[in-house]
C-alpha atoms as one frame of an Amber mdcrd trajectory, in Angstrom:
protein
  15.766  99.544  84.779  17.236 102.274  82.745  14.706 103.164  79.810  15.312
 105.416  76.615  12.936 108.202  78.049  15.670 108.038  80.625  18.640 108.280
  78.848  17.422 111.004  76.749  16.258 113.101  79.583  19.558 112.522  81.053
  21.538 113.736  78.154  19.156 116.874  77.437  19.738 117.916  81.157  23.850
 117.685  80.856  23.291 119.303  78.175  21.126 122.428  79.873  23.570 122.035
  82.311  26.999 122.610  80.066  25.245 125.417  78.498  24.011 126.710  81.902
  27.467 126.832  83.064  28.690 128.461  80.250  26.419 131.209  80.209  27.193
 131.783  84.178  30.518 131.577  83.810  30.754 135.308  82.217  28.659 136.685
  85.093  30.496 134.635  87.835  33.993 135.628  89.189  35.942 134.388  91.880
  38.492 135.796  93.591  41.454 133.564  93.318  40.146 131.441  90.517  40.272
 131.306  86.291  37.160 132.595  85.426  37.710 133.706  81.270  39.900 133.878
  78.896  41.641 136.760  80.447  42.616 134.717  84.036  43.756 132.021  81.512
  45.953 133.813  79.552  47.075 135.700  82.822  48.251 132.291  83.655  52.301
 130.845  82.819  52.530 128.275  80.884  52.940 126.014  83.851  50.016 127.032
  85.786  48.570 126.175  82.804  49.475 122.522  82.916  49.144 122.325  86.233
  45.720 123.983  86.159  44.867 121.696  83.290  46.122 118.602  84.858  43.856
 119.659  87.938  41.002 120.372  85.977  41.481 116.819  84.558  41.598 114.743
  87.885  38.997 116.306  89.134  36.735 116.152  86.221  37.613 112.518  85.546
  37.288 111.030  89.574  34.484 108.758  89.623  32.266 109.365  92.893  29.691
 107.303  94.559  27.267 108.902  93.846  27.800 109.888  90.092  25.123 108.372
  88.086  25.586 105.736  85.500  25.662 107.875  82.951  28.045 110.642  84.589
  30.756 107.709  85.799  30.968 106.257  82.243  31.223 109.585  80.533  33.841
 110.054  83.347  35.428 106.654  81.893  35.526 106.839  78.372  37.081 110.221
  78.658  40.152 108.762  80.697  40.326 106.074  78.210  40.220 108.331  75.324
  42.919 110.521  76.930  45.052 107.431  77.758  44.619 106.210  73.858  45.683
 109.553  72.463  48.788 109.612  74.844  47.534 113.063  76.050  49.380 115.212
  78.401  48.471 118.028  80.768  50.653 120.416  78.264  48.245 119.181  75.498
  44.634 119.679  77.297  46.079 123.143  78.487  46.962 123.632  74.850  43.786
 123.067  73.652  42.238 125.054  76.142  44.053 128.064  74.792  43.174 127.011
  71.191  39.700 127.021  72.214  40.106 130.081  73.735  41.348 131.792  70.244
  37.765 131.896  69.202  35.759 134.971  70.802  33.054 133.905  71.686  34.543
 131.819  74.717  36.288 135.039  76.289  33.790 134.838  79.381  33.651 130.876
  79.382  35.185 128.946  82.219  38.336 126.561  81.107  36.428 123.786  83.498
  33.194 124.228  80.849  35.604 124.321  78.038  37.610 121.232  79.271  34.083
 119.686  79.049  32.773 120.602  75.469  36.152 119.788  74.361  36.510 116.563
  75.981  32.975 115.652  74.330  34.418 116.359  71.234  37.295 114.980  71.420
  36.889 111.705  73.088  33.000 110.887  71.858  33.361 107.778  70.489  35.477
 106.376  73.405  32.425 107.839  75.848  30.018 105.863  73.436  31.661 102.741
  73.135  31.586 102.692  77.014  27.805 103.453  76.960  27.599 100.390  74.649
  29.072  98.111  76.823  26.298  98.945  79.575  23.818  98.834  77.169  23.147
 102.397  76.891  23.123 104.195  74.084  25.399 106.936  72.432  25.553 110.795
  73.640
């Protein structure tokens, strides 16, 4: 039985988790992949979408062994995106918005694509929580 205790110290631990990779991010560099701002924008516009796109698919793939809570955040993002008729161009377009603001330079797009995402499609990811009687992010 999933209890509130739970579900709150689920959500705090995503949370330390998002901001965990966010602060790495800077510090971490791989040879290869989009790191910052700077391999982003280093990127043409259709590595961009495809990037995006790839970003999305993998983000959004429901494992096994996600939790509850991880597979129906997983869900009401794709139905949010699939609501809002949202295209590869369009996430990679509001990565590089997001990027526009400074003090992402050193943040990963996959960590953006996730505080965006949140933003963007919270009420889909909560109305999914509802139906399995948990409750909102």
């Amino acid at each position: 039985m999933v209890t509130q205790h739970m579900i709150k110290t689920r959500a705090a631990l995503l949370s330390c988790l998002a901001l965990a990779a966010v602060a790495a991010s800077g510090a971490a560099s791989a040879a290869g992949y989009v790191n910052n701002r700077a391999g982003w924008y280093a990127l043409t516009k259709e590595a961009k979408i495809g990037y995006a796109q790839g970003m999305n698919d993998s983000l959004n793939y429901v494992f096994t062994d996600d939790t509850l809570s991880e597979a129906l955040i997983k869900r009401g993002r794709t139905l949010c995106l699939v609501e809002q008729k949202t295209t590869a161009a369009g996430l990679a377009d509001q990565i590089t918005a997001t990027y526009k603001d400074d003090r992402f330079a050193n943040v990963a797009p996959t960590a953006l694509y996730i505080l965006r995402m949140a933003e963007v499609c919270k009420k889909n990811i909560n109305a999914v929580r509802l139906e399995y009687g948990l409750g909102p992010l």
